[in-house]
CSV table of C-alpha atoms and ligand atoms in Angstrom, one decimal:
chain,number,residue,atom,x,y,z
B,3,MET,CA,29.7,4.7,-28.6
B,4,SER,CA,31.3,7.6,-30.6
B,5,ALA,CA,34.2,9.0,-29.1
B,6,ALA,CA,33.8,11.3,-26.3
B,7,ALA,CA,34.2,15.4,-27.3
B,8,PRO,CA,34.3,16.0,-23.6
B,9,THR,CA,33.7,19.4,-24.5
B,10,SER,CA,29.7,18.6,-25.1
B,11,SER,CA,27.0,19.6,-23.3
B,12,PRO,CA,23.8,18.3,-22.7
B,13,HIS,CA,22.2,19.2,-25.4
B,14,ASP,CA,24.7,18.4,-28.0
B,15,GLN,CA,24.5,15.1,-27.7
B,16,LEU,CA,22.2,15.0,-30.0
B,17,ALA,CA,24.5,15.9,-32.7
B,18,GLY,CA,26.2,12.9,-31.7
B,19,LYS,CA,28.2,13.1,-29.4
B,20,ALA,CA,28.5,11.3,-26.6
B,21,GLN,CA,29.6,13.1,-23.2
B,22,ALA,CA,27.1,14.7,-20.7
B,23,TRP,CA,28.7,17.2,-19.1
B,24,SER,CA,31.3,19.9,-20.1
B,25,ALA,CA,34.4,20.9,-20.8
B,26,LEU,CA,35.1,19.6,-17.3
B,27,PHE,CA,35.7,16.3,-18.2
B,28,SER,CA,39.0,14.9,-19.6
B,29,GLU,CA,36.9,11.3,-20.6
B,30,PRO,CA,34.0,10.1,-21.6
B,31,MET,CA,32.1,7.7,-19.1
B,32,SER,CA,32.5,4.0,-19.8
B,33,ASP,CA,29.2,2.2,-21.2
B,34,LEU,CA,29.1,-0.2,-18.0
B,35,VAL,CA,28.7,3.5,-16.0
B,36,LYS,CA,26.7,4.9,-17.9
B,37,ARG,CA,24.2,2.0,-17.7
B,38,TYR,CA,24.8,1.3,-14.0
B,39,THR,CA,24.0,5.4,-13.6
B,40,ALA,CA,20.9,5.6,-16.3
B,41,SER,CA,17.8,5.4,-14.6
B,42,VAL,CA,15.7,6.4,-18.1
B,43,PHE,CA,14.9,3.5,-19.2
B,44,PHE,CA,12.7,3.5,-15.6
B,45,ASP,CA,11.9,7.1,-14.6
B,46,GLN,CA,10.8,7.9,-18.4
B,47,ARG,CA,7.2,6.9,-16.4
B,48,LEU,CA,7.4,10.3,-14.8
B,49,TRP,CA,7.3,12.2,-18.4
B,50,GLN,CA,4.1,13.5,-17.6
B,51,ALA,CA,5.2,14.8,-14.7
B,52,ASP,CA,8.5,16.0,-16.1
B,53,ILE,CA,6.2,18.7,-18.5
B,54,ALA,CA,4.1,19.6,-15.8
B,55,GLY,CA,6.6,21.0,-13.9
B,56,SER,CA,8.6,22.3,-16.4
B,57,LEU,CA,5.6,24.3,-18.1
B,58,ALA,CA,4.6,25.6,-14.5
B,59,HIS,CA,8.2,26.7,-13.6
B,60,ALA,CA,8.8,28.7,-17.4
B,61,GLU,CA,5.5,30.4,-16.7
B,62,MET,CA,6.5,31.3,-13.7
B,63,LEU,CA,10.3,32.5,-14.8
B,64,ALA,CA,8.2,34.4,-18.2
B,65,ALA,CA,5.8,35.7,-15.2
B,66,GLN,CA,8.7,37.0,-13.7
B,67,GLY,CA,10.8,38.8,-16.0
B,68,ILE,CA,13.6,35.9,-16.3
B,69,ILE,CA,13.5,34.4,-19.3
B,70,SER,CA,11.1,36.0,-22.5
B,71,GLY,CA,7.4,35.4,-23.6
B,72,GLU,CA,8.5,34.2,-26.6
B,73,ASP,CA,10.8,31.9,-25.3
B,74,HIS,CA,8.4,30.6,-23.0
B,75,ALA,CA,5.8,30.0,-26.1
B,76,ALA,CA,8.6,28.3,-27.7
B,77,ILE,CA,8.8,26.3,-24.8
B,78,GLN,CA,5.5,25.4,-24.2
B,79,GLN,CA,5.7,24.3,-28.2
B,80,GLY,CA,8.3,22.3,-27.9
B,81,MET,CA,6.7,21.1,-25.0
B,82,ALA,CA,3.1,20.3,-26.6
B,83,THR,CA,5.7,18.3,-29.8
B,84,ILE,CA,6.8,16.5,-27.5
B,85,THR,CA,3.9,15.1,-25.3
B,86,GLN,CA,2.5,14.0,-28.9
B,87,GLU,CA,6.3,12.1,-29.9
B,88,ILE,CA,5.8,10.6,-25.9
B,89,GLU,CA,2.1,9.6,-27.0
B,90,ALA,CA,2.6,7.9,-30.4
B,91,GLY,CA,5.5,6.3,-28.9
B,92,ALA,CA,7.4,8.1,-31.3
B,93,PHE,CA,10.1,9.7,-28.7
B,94,ASP,CA,13.6,8.3,-29.0
B,95,TRP,CA,14.8,7.7,-25.5
B,96,LYS,CA,18.8,7.8,-25.1
B,97,LEU,CA,20.3,6.2,-22.2
B,98,ASP,CA,23.5,8.6,-22.9
B,99,LEU,CA,20.7,10.9,-21.8
B,100,GLU,CA,20.4,9.6,-18.3
B,101,ASP,CA,17.2,10.5,-17.1
B,102,VAL,CA,13.6,11.7,-18.3
B,103,HIS,CA,14.4,15.2,-17.5
B,104,LEU,CA,17.6,15.6,-19.7
B,105,ASN,CA,16.3,13.3,-22.5
B,106,ILE,CA,13.1,15.6,-22.7
B,107,GLU,CA,14.9,18.7,-22.0
B,108,ALA,CA,17.6,17.7,-24.8
B,109,ARG,CA,14.3,16.9,-27.7
B,110,LEU,CA,13.4,20.2,-26.2
B,111,THR,CA,16.2,22.2,-27.1
B,112,GLN,CA,16.7,20.5,-30.7
B,113,LEU,CA,13.1,21.9,-30.8
B,114,ALA,CA,13.3,25.3,-29.6
B,115,GLY,CA,16.8,26.2,-29.6
B,116,ASP,CA,18.0,28.7,-26.6
B,117,ALA,CA,14.9,29.2,-25.0
B,118,GLY,CA,14.9,25.2,-24.3
B,119,LYS,CA,18.1,26.1,-22.6
B,120,ARG,CA,16.9,28.8,-20.7
B,121,LEU,CA,14.4,26.5,-19.3
B,122,HIS,CA,16.9,25.0,-16.8
B,123,THR,CA,17.3,28.6,-15.7
B,124,GLY,CA,16.5,28.6,-11.1
B,125,ARG,CA,16.3,25.0,-11.5
B,126,SER,CA,18.5,21.7,-10.4
B,127,ARG,CA,17.7,18.2,-11.7
B,128,ASN,CA,17.8,17.3,-7.9
B,129,ASP,CA,14.8,19.4,-7.2
B,130,GLN,CA,13.4,18.6,-10.7
B,131,VAL,CA,13.2,14.9,-9.9
B,132,ALA,CA,12.1,16.0,-5.8
B,133,THR,CA,8.3,17.5,-7.8
B,134,ASP,CA,8.3,15.0,-10.3
B,135,VAL,CA,7.8,12.0,-8.0
B,136,ARG,CA,5.1,13.9,-5.7
B,137,LEU,CA,3.8,15.6,-8.6
B,138,TRP,CA,3.2,11.7,-10.0
B,139,LEU,CA,2.7,10.1,-7.2
B,140,ARG,CA,-0.2,12.3,-6.5
B,141,GLY,CA,-2.0,10.7,-8.9
B,142,GLU,CA,-1.8,7.5,-7.7
B,143,ILE,CA,-3.0,7.9,-4.8
B,144,ASP,CA,-6.0,9.4,-6.0
B,145,LEU,CA,-6.2,6.8,-8.2
B,146,ILE,CA,-5.6,4.2,-5.8
B,147,ASP,CA,-8.4,5.7,-3.7
B,148,GLY,CA,-11.0,5.1,-6.2
B,149,LEU,CA,-9.5,1.2,-6.0
B,150,LEU,CA,-9.8,0.9,-2.4
B,151,ARG,CA,-13.7,2.5,-2.9
B,152,GLU,CA,-14.8,-0.2,-5.7
B,153,LEU,CA,-13.2,-3.1,-3.0
B,154,GLN,CA,-15.6,-1.5,0.2
B,155,LEU,CA,-18.0,-1.4,-2.1
B,156,ALA,CA,-17.8,-5.6,-3.5
B,157,LEU,CA,-17.9,-6.6,-0.5
B,158,VAL,CA,-20.2,-4.5,1.3
B,159,GLN,CA,-22.3,-5.4,-1.8
B,160,VAL,CA,-21.6,-9.3,-0.6
B,161,ALA,CA,-22.2,-8.3,3.0
B,162,GLU,CA,-25.5,-7.0,2.1
B,163,GLN,CA,-26.9,-11.0,0.2
B,164,ASN,CA,-24.9,-12.2,3.7
B,165,VAL,CA,-26.4,-10.9,6.7
B,166,ASP,CA,-28.2,-13.8,7.9
B,167,THR,CA,-25.2,-16.0,6.9
B,168,ILE,CA,-24.4,-17.6,10.0
B,169,LEU,CA,-20.5,-19.0,9.9
B,170,PRO,CA,-18.2,-20.0,12.7
B,171,GLY,CA,-16.3,-16.9,14.2
B,172,PHE,CA,-12.9,-18.1,15.4
B,173,THR,CA,-10.3,-16.9,17.7
B,174,HIS,CA,-7.4,-19.1,17.8
B,175,LEU,CA,-8.0,-20.7,14.5
B,176,GLN,CA,-10.9,-22.5,16.7
B,177,VAL,CA,-14.4,-22.2,16.8
B,178,ALA,CA,-15.1,-19.7,19.2
B,179,GLN,CA,-18.8,-17.9,18.6
B,180,PRO,CA,-21.1,-17.7,16.0
B,181,VAL,CA,-21.6,-14.8,13.3
B,182,SER,CA,-23.2,-13.5,10.8
B,183,PHE,CA,-21.0,-13.7,7.2
B,184,ALA,CA,-21.5,-10.4,6.6
B,185,HIS,CA,-20.1,-8.8,9.5
B,186,HIS,CA,-16.5,-10.5,9.6
B,187,LEU,CA,-16.3,-9.0,5.6
B,188,LEU,CA,-17.3,-5.9,7.3
B,189,ALA,CA,-14.5,-6.4,9.6
B,190,TYR,CA,-12.5,-5.7,6.3
B,191,VAL,CA,-14.5,-2.5,5.1
B,192,GLU,CA,-13.4,-1.4,8.0
B,193,MET,CA,-9.9,-2.0,7.7
B,194,PHE,CA,-10.0,-0.6,4.4
B,195,VAL,CA,-11.8,2.8,5.3
B,196,ARG,CA,-8.3,3.3,7.3
B,197,ASP,CA,-6.8,2.7,4.2
B,198,GLU,CA,-8.2,5.4,2.0
B,199,ALA,CA,-8.0,7.6,5.2
B,200,ARG,CA,-4.1,6.9,5.6
B,201,MET,CA,-3.3,7.1,1.9
B,202,ARG,CA,-5.7,10.4,1.6
B,203,ASP,CA,-3.5,11.7,4.7
B,204,VAL,CA,-0.6,11.0,3.1
B,205,ARG,CA,-1.6,13.4,-0.2
B,206,ARG,CA,-1.0,16.0,2.1
B,207,ARG,CA,2.4,15.8,2.6
B,208,VAL,CA,3.1,14.4,-0.8
B,209,ASN,CA,1.1,17.7,-2.5
B,210,VAL,CA,4.0,20.2,-1.1
B,211,LEU,CA,6.5,21.7,-3.6
B,212,PRO,CA,10.6,21.4,-3.7
B,213,LEU,CA,10.9,23.4,-7.3
B,214,GLY,CA,12.9,26.1,-6.6
B,215,SER,CA,14.9,24.6,-3.5
B,216,ALA,CA,17.6,24.3,-7.4
B,217,ALA,CA,20.5,22.1,-5.7
B,218,LEU,CA,20.2,22.4,-2.5
B,219,ALA,CA,20.8,26.0,-1.0
B,220,GLY,CA,18.1,27.8,-3.0
B,221,THR,CA,18.9,30.4,-5.6
B,222,THR,CA,20.2,33.7,-7.3
B,223,TYR,CA,16.5,34.1,-9.6
B,224,PRO,CA,13.8,36.1,-8.1
B,225,LEU,CA,11.5,33.2,-7.6
B,226,ASP,CA,8.1,32.6,-7.6
B,227,ARG,CA,7.0,29.4,-5.6
B,228,GLU,CA,3.9,30.1,-4.5
B,229,ARG,CA,3.2,30.7,-8.6
B,230,VAL,CA,4.6,27.3,-9.7
B,231,ALA,CA,2.6,25.3,-6.4
B,232,ARG,CA,-0.9,27.0,-7.5
B,233,THR,CA,0.0,26.2,-11.0
B,234,LEU,CA,0.3,22.4,-10.4
B,235,ALA,CA,-2.6,22.3,-7.7
B,236,MET,CA,0.0,22.1,-4.6
B,237,GLU,CA,-0.9,22.8,-1.3
B,238,GLY,CA,2.3,24.0,0.1
B,239,VAL,CA,5.9,25.1,-1.2
B,240,CYS,CA,8.6,22.9,0.9
B,241,GLN,CA,10.1,26.1,3.4
B,242,ASN,CA,14.0,24.5,3.2
B,243,SER,CA,15.6,24.2,0.3
B,244,LEU,CA,17.9,21.7,1.8
B,245,ASP,CA,15.1,19.4,3.0
B,246,GLY,CA,12.9,20.3,-0.3
B,247,VAL,CA,15.6,18.2,-2.2
B,248,SER,CA,16.8,15.7,0.0
B,249,ASP,CA,12.8,14.8,1.7
B,250,ARG,CA,11.9,11.0,0.3
B,251,ASP,CA,9.6,11.2,4.0
B,252,PHE,CA,6.2,10.9,1.5
B,253,ALA,CA,7.6,8.0,-0.2
B,254,ILE,CA,8.1,6.0,3.0
B,255,GLU,CA,4.8,7.0,4.2
B,256,PHE,CA,3.0,5.9,1.3
B,257,SER,CA,5.2,2.3,1.1
B,258,ALA,CA,4.0,1.8,4.8
B,259,ALA,CA,-0.4,3.0,4.0
B,260,ALA,CA,0.1,0.4,1.1
B,261,SER,CA,2.1,-1.8,3.0
B,262,LEU,CA,-1.0,-2.2,5.5
B,263,VAL,CA,-3.2,-2.3,2.7
B,264,MET,CA,-1.0,-5.1,0.9
B,265,LEU,CA,-1.4,-6.9,4.7
B,266,HIS,CA,-5.0,-6.5,4.9
B,267,ILE,CA,-5.1,-7.6,1.5
B,268,SER,CA,-3.1,-10.7,2.7
B,269,ARG,CA,-5.2,-11.5,5.5
B,270,LEU,CA,-7.9,-11.4,3.8
B,271,SER,CA,-6.5,-13.8,1.4
B,272,GLU,CA,-5.0,-16.7,3.4
B,273,GLU,CA,-9.0,-16.4,4.7
B,274,LEU,CA,-10.3,-16.9,0.9
B,275,VAL,CA,-7.7,-20.2,0.3
B,276,LEU,CA,-8.9,-22.0,4.0
B,277,TRP,CA,-12.6,-20.8,3.1
B,278,MET,CA,-12.1,-22.8,-0.2
B,279,ASN,CA,-10.4,-25.3,1.0
B,280,GLN,CA,-12.4,-28.6,0.1
B,281,SER,CA,-12.7,-29.5,4.0
B,282,VAL,CA,-14.1,-26.0,4.7
B,283,GLY,CA,-15.9,-25.2,1.7
B,284,PHE,CA,-17.4,-22.1,3.1
B,285,ILE,CA,-17.3,-20.4,-0.7
B,286,ARG,CA,-16.0,-20.8,-4.3
B,287,ILE,CA,-14.3,-18.5,-6.5
B,288,ALA,CA,-15.3,-17.8,-10.5
B,289,ASP,CA,-12.7,-19.7,-12.5
B,290,ARG,CA,-11.7,-16.9,-13.9
B,291,PHE,CA,-9.1,-16.4,-10.8
B,292,THR,CA,-8.0,-19.8,-10.8
B,293,THR,CA,-5.6,-22.1,-11.9
B,294,GLY,CA,-5.5,-25.8,-12.8
B,295,SER,CA,-2.7,-28.1,-11.8
B,296,SER,CA,-0.4,-29.6,-14.3
B,297,ILE,CA,-0.1,-33.4,-12.7
B,298,MET,CA,-4.1,-33.1,-10.9
B,299,PRO,CA,-6.6,-33.7,-12.7
B,300,GLN,CA,-8.9,-32.2,-10.3
B,301,LYS,CA,-7.5,-29.4,-9.1
B,302,LYS,CA,-8.2,-25.5,-9.1
B,303,ASN,CA,-6.0,-23.9,-7.1
B,304,PRO,CA,-6.6,-20.4,-5.7
B,305,ASP,CA,-3.9,-18.8,-7.0
B,306,VAL,CA,-5.0,-14.9,-7.4
B,307,PRO,CA,-5.7,-14.4,-2.8
B,308,GLU,CA,-1.4,-17.0,-2.8
B,309,LEU,CA,-0.4,-14.5,-4.6
B,310,ALA,CA,-1.6,-11.2,-3.6
B,311,ARG,CA,-0.4,-13.0,0.0
B,312,GLY,CA,2.5,-13.4,-1.7
B,313,LYS,CA,3.0,-9.6,-3.3
B,314,THR,CA,2.8,-8.4,0.3
B,315,GLY,CA,6.2,-9.7,1.8
B,316,ARG,CA,6.8,-8.2,-1.8
B,317,VAL,CA,5.5,-4.2,-1.0
B,318,VAL,CA,6.5,-5.0,2.0
B,319,GLY,CA,10.3,-5.1,1.1
B,320,HIS,CA,10.5,-1.7,-0.9
B,321,LEU,CA,9.5,0.1,2.4
B,322,MET,CA,12.2,-1.6,4.0
B,323,GLY,CA,14.0,-1.1,0.7
B,324,LEU,CA,13.4,3.1,0.7
B,325,ILE,CA,14.5,3.7,4.6
B,326,THR,CA,16.9,1.5,4.6
B,327,LEU,CA,17.8,3.9,1.0
B,328,MET,CA,17.4,6.8,3.5
B,329,LYS,CA,19.0,6.3,6.4
B,330,GLY,CA,22.6,6.7,6.4
B,331,GLN,CA,22.7,9.4,3.7
B,332,PRO,CA,24.0,13.0,4.5
B,333,LEU,CA,22.1,16.3,3.5
B,334,ALA,CA,21.3,16.9,0.9
B,335,TYR,CA,20.7,15.5,-2.3
B,336,ASN,CA,22.5,12.2,-3.1
B,337,LYS,CA,22.8,9.7,-6.4
B,338,ASP,CA,21.1,7.5,-3.9
B,339,ASN,CA,17.9,9.3,-4.5
B,340,GLN,CA,17.6,7.7,-7.7
B,341,GLU,CA,17.3,4.0,-6.6
B,342,ASP,CA,13.9,5.3,-4.8
B,343,LYS,CA,11.6,5.3,-8.0
B,344,GLU,CA,11.5,1.6,-8.8
B,345,PRO,CA,10.4,0.3,-5.4
B,346,LEU,CA,7.4,3.0,-5.7
B,347,PHE,CA,7.2,2.2,-8.7
B,348,ASP,CA,6.6,-1.0,-8.1
B,349,THR,CA,4.5,-0.6,-5.4
B,350,VAL,CA,1.7,1.1,-7.1
B,351,ASP,CA,1.8,-1.1,-9.6
B,352,THR,CA,1.2,-3.8,-7.4
B,353,LEU,CA,-1.2,-2.5,-5.1
B,354,LYS,CA,-3.5,-1.1,-8.2
B,355,ASP,CA,-3.0,-4.5,-9.6
B,356,THR,CA,-4.5,-6.2,-6.6
B,357,LEU,CA,-6.7,-3.7,-5.8
B,358,ARG,CA,-8.4,-4.1,-9.0
B,359,ILE,CA,-8.3,-7.9,-9.4
B,360,PHE,CA,-10.5,-7.9,-5.6
B,361,ALA,CA,-12.4,-5.8,-6.5
B,362,GLU,CA,-13.6,-8.2,-9.6
B,363,MET,CA,-13.0,-11.7,-7.8
B,364,ILE,CA,-15.3,-10.5,-4.9
B,365,GLY,CA,-18.0,-8.7,-6.4
B,366,GLY,CA,-17.7,-10.0,-10.0
B,367,GLN,CA,-17.9,-7.6,-12.7
B,368,MET,CA,-21.5,-5.7,-14.6
B,369,ASN,CA,-22.9,-7.2,-17.0
B,370,PRO,CA,-24.3,-4.5,-19.1
B,371,ALA,CA,-27.2,-6.1,-19.8
B,372,THR,CA,-28.3,-6.5,-16.4
B,373,GLY,CA,-26.8,-3.6,-15.1
B,374,ALA,CA,-25.7,-6.0,-11.5
B,375,LYS,CA,-23.1,-7.4,-11.0
B,376,GLU,CA,-22.1,-11.0,-11.8
B,377,GLY,CA,-19.5,-13.7,-11.0
B,378,GLY,CA,-18.5,-12.7,-7.6
B,379,ILE,CA,-17.1,-15.4,-4.8
B,380,THR,CA,-20.4,-18.4,-3.6
B,381,VAL,CA,-21.2,-18.4,-0.7
B,382,ASN,CA,-22.0,-22.0,0.6
B,383,ALA,CA,-24.2,-21.4,3.4
B,384,ALA,CA,-25.1,-24.9,4.1
B,385,ALA,CA,-21.8,-25.3,5.0
B,386,MET,CA,-21.0,-22.5,7.4
B,387,ARG,CA,-24.0,-23.0,9.0
B,388,ALA,CA,-22.9,-27.0,9.3
B,389,ALA,CA,-19.2,-25.8,10.5
B,390,ALA,CA,-20.9,-22.9,13.0
B,391,MET,CA,-23.1,-26.3,14.8
B,392,LYS,CA,-19.8,-27.6,15.2
B,393,GLY,CA,-17.5,-26.8,18.3
B,394,TYR,CA,-20.6,-26.0,20.7
B,395,ALA,CA,-19.8,-22.0,19.4
B,396,THR,CA,-23.4,-21.0,21.5
B,397,ALA,CA,-21.7,-22.0,24.8
B,398,THR,CA,-21.0,-18.7,25.8
B,399,ASP,CA,-24.6,-17.8,25.2
B,400,LEU,CA,-25.6,-20.6,27.5
B,401,ALA,CA,-23.4,-18.7,30.0
B,402,ASP,CA,-25.2,-15.8,29.7
B,403,TYR,CA,-28.2,-17.3,29.6
B,404,LEU,CA,-27.8,-18.3,33.6
B,405,VAL,CA,-26.2,-15.1,34.5
B,406,LYS,CA,-30.0,-13.4,33.3
B,407,LYS,CA,-31.2,-16.0,35.8
B,408,GLY,CA,-28.9,-15.2,38.8
B,409,LEU,CA,-25.5,-16.8,38.5
B,410,PRO,CA,-22.2,-15.3,38.7
B,411,PHE,CA,-20.5,-15.6,35.8
B,412,ARG,CA,-17.8,-17.5,36.8
B,413,ASP,CA,-20.4,-20.8,38.0
B,414,ALA,CA,-22.1,-20.1,34.3
B,415,HIS,CA,-18.7,-20.5,33.1
B,416,GLU,CA,-18.3,-23.9,35.1
B,417,THR,CA,-21.4,-25.3,34.5
B,418,VAL,CA,-21.6,-24.7,30.9
B,419,ALA,CA,-17.8,-26.6,31.1
B,420,HIS,CA,-19.5,-29.5,32.0
B,421,ALA,CA,-22.8,-29.2,29.8
B,422,VAL,CA,-20.7,-28.5,27.0
B,423,ARG,CA,-18.3,-32.2,28.2
B,424,ALA,CA,-21.4,-34.2,28.1
B,425,ALA,CA,-22.3,-33.5,24.7
B,426,GLN,CA,-19.5,-34.0,23.7
B,427,ALA,CA,-19.1,-37.1,24.5
B,428,GLN,CA,-22.5,-38.0,23.6
B,429,GLY,CA,-21.2,-36.5,20.2
B,430,VAL,CA,-24.2,-33.7,20.4
B,431,ASP,CA,-24.3,-29.9,20.6
B,432,LEU,CA,-25.8,-28.3,23.2
B,433,SER,CA,-29.2,-27.9,21.3
B,434,GLU,CA,-29.9,-31.5,20.7
B,435,LEU,CA,-29.6,-32.3,24.8
B,436,PRO,CA,-32.5,-32.6,26.2
B,437,LEU,CA,-34.2,-29.9,28.4
B,438,ALA,CA,-34.3,-32.8,31.5
B,439,THR,CA,-30.4,-33.2,30.6
B,440,LEU,CA,-29.4,-29.7,30.6
B,441,GLN,CA,-31.8,-29.3,34.2
B,442,GLY,CA,-29.5,-31.2,36.0
B,443,PHE,CA,-26.3,-29.0,35.1
B,444,HIS,CA,-28.1,-26.1,36.9
B,445,PRO,CA,-32.6,-26.5,37.5
B,446,ALA,CA,-32.6,-22.1,36.5
B,447,ILE,CA,-32.6,-23.6,33.1
B,448,ALA,CA,-36.2,-23.5,31.7
B,449,ALA,CA,-37.7,-24.4,27.4
B,450,ASP,CA,-36.7,-20.8,26.8
B,451,VAL,CA,-33.0,-21.9,26.9
B,452,PHE,CA,-33.3,-23.1,23.2
B,453,ASP,CA,-33.6,-19.9,22.3
B,454,VAL,CA,-30.1,-18.6,23.5
B,455,LEU,CA,-28.7,-21.9,21.9
B,456,SER,CA,-29.9,-21.2,18.7
B,457,LEU,CA,-27.5,-20.0,15.9
B,458,GLU,CA,-29.9,-16.5,15.2
B,459,GLY,CA,-30.6,-16.9,18.9
B,460,SER,CA,-27.1,-16.1,19.6
B,461,LEU,CA,-26.1,-13.2,16.7
B,462,ASN,CA,-29.4,-11.9,17.9
B,463,ALA,CA,-28.2,-11.5,21.4
B,464,ARG,CA,-25.4,-9.4,20.4
B,465,LYS,CA,-26.6,-6.0,19.6
B,466,THR,CA,-24.2,-4.0,21.2
B,467,LEU,CA,-22.7,-1.3,19.0
B,468,GLY,CA,-20.3,-3.3,16.4
B,469,GLY,CA,-22.3,-6.4,17.5
B,470,THR,CA,-23.0,-9.3,15.2
B,471,ALA,CA,-26.5,-9.3,15.6
B,472,PRO,CA,-28.3,-8.8,12.1
B,473,VAL,CA,-30.2,-5.2,13.5
B,474,GLN,CA,-26.7,-3.8,13.9
B,475,VAL,CA,-25.1,-5.4,11.0
B,476,ARG,CA,-27.8,-4.3,8.6
B,477,ALA,CA,-27.2,-0.1,10.0
B,478,GLN,CA,-23.3,-0.9,9.1
B,479,ILE,CA,-24.5,-1.7,5.8
B,480,ALA,CA,-26.6,1.2,5.7
B,481,ARG,CA,-23.9,3.9,7.1
B,482,HIS,CA,-21.2,2.2,4.8
B,483,ARG,CA,-23.5,2.4,1.7
B,484,GLN,CA,-23.9,5.7,2.4
B,485,ARG,CA,-21.1,7.3,2.7
B,486,LEU,CA,-19.3,5.1,-0.4
B,487,ALA,CA,-22.3,6.5,-2.3
B,488,GLY,CA,-20.9,10.5,-1.5
B,489,GLU,CA,-18.2,12.0,-2.3
B,490,GLU,CA,-16.0,12.0,1.5
I,793,LIG,N1,17.4,10.4,-12.1
I,793,LIG,C1,18.4,11.7,-10.6
I,793,LIG,C2,17.1,10.6,-9.9
I,793,LIG,O1,17.2,10.2,-10.0
I,793,LIG,C3,17.9,12.8,-11.1
I,793,LIG,C4,18.9,14.0,-10.2
I,793,LIG,C5,20.1,13.9,-10.9
I,793,LIG,N2,20.8,15.2,-10.0
I,793,LIG,C6,21.7,14.8,-10.2
I,793,LIG,N3,22.5,16.2,-8.8
I,793,LIG,N4,22.5,14.2,-10.3
I,793,LIG,O2,17.5,11.3,-8.4
């Protein structure tokens, strides 16, 4: 660093001076402190939002007669140049200029002279950064919304092919009752539907304009904040300047919604890993989502679901980080808030990558030649069926059968327990016991009992709304298809 001229302004730095603030400071910032306080190497990803916010602010300043039309034009032109430079990778980001805001403003001043220096009229970096983060996050939420729908589509597609594929449903990870594999997948679709709704709800509170709050108390210039909000397609204006610059609820809410998405993916991952275990063998995922072992030649490890499960911890950790970041802060802006960015950015990156990879791992990739998706999960229906035949998954059906013959449910439950015990002793399924043996447990049992003891009979009988009967599952698939084809 060159020796400091403590009287220089941020804009003068480009002329080779090293102190960012003003005549007030009697010595330059040390290099360590500069590095410690700078955010430019991560917050530069806000550049588009920063320029959009500045352009909206400048347009309003000109409309209100606070800056001249010529200054406005010079700012627009300068920002166009800066946009090109950043897009071309030619922009010289400077650590000395601390953050994305000061970097862009300093370059603007270099390009547009005094017009650049007038841009900050009626504005502070406090309301500027709050605006930038909101604008950026709004765009990311829209991308996440699309990715959540892609994942739902992938699950619905596999569900469509597996309405009649039967696997054992578990409670306590023990065989409980047979269910349709489609029904199982659609349970996850329901979770992602709620996630989508949560994201859209969060978006409404993200999409509110802090700009015009200035440093903390509002400003003496006659700003038209509503105009800026309209220009930026924001739904409202923060109504209290102290809150406007210091509120990070929106980031926490977003992280909470993102954590729930990851949590759902993590549960699905746990099941995928279990289903891929050799002693279960319900599914395979394509080789491109697995890795080998450096020592065991036979291995194909489900790294992607395992990592997604692990990355869930990371995203939930960011949520905890953001909550802790805010809990001790007095009003209004504090530099602590600069620490909101890396967790938020990493949450968005992790979530988007995970959603993309899961949609493809489950649903496959579009083959342009056939127009169909290929390479999604492979289902081993025979293994699922064999597993459903173990563990007396249709015992409840036998009890329900006896209830229909007039027994009180508790008595039926006890009768079936005896039958299961006998079948266990013989190492056979209930459906494999001879009719005469079954009748020994209760005389009301007749030949039609074998209809209810079959896996298909068990499924078909669960016709209540939301149940696993194929007729219900098909109705749910149709509902999801229609929903996903529409805008809503
Ligand atoms: N880089 C800062 C942040 O991310 C910008 C706002 C700085 N404001 C201030 N008064 N130091 O929060």
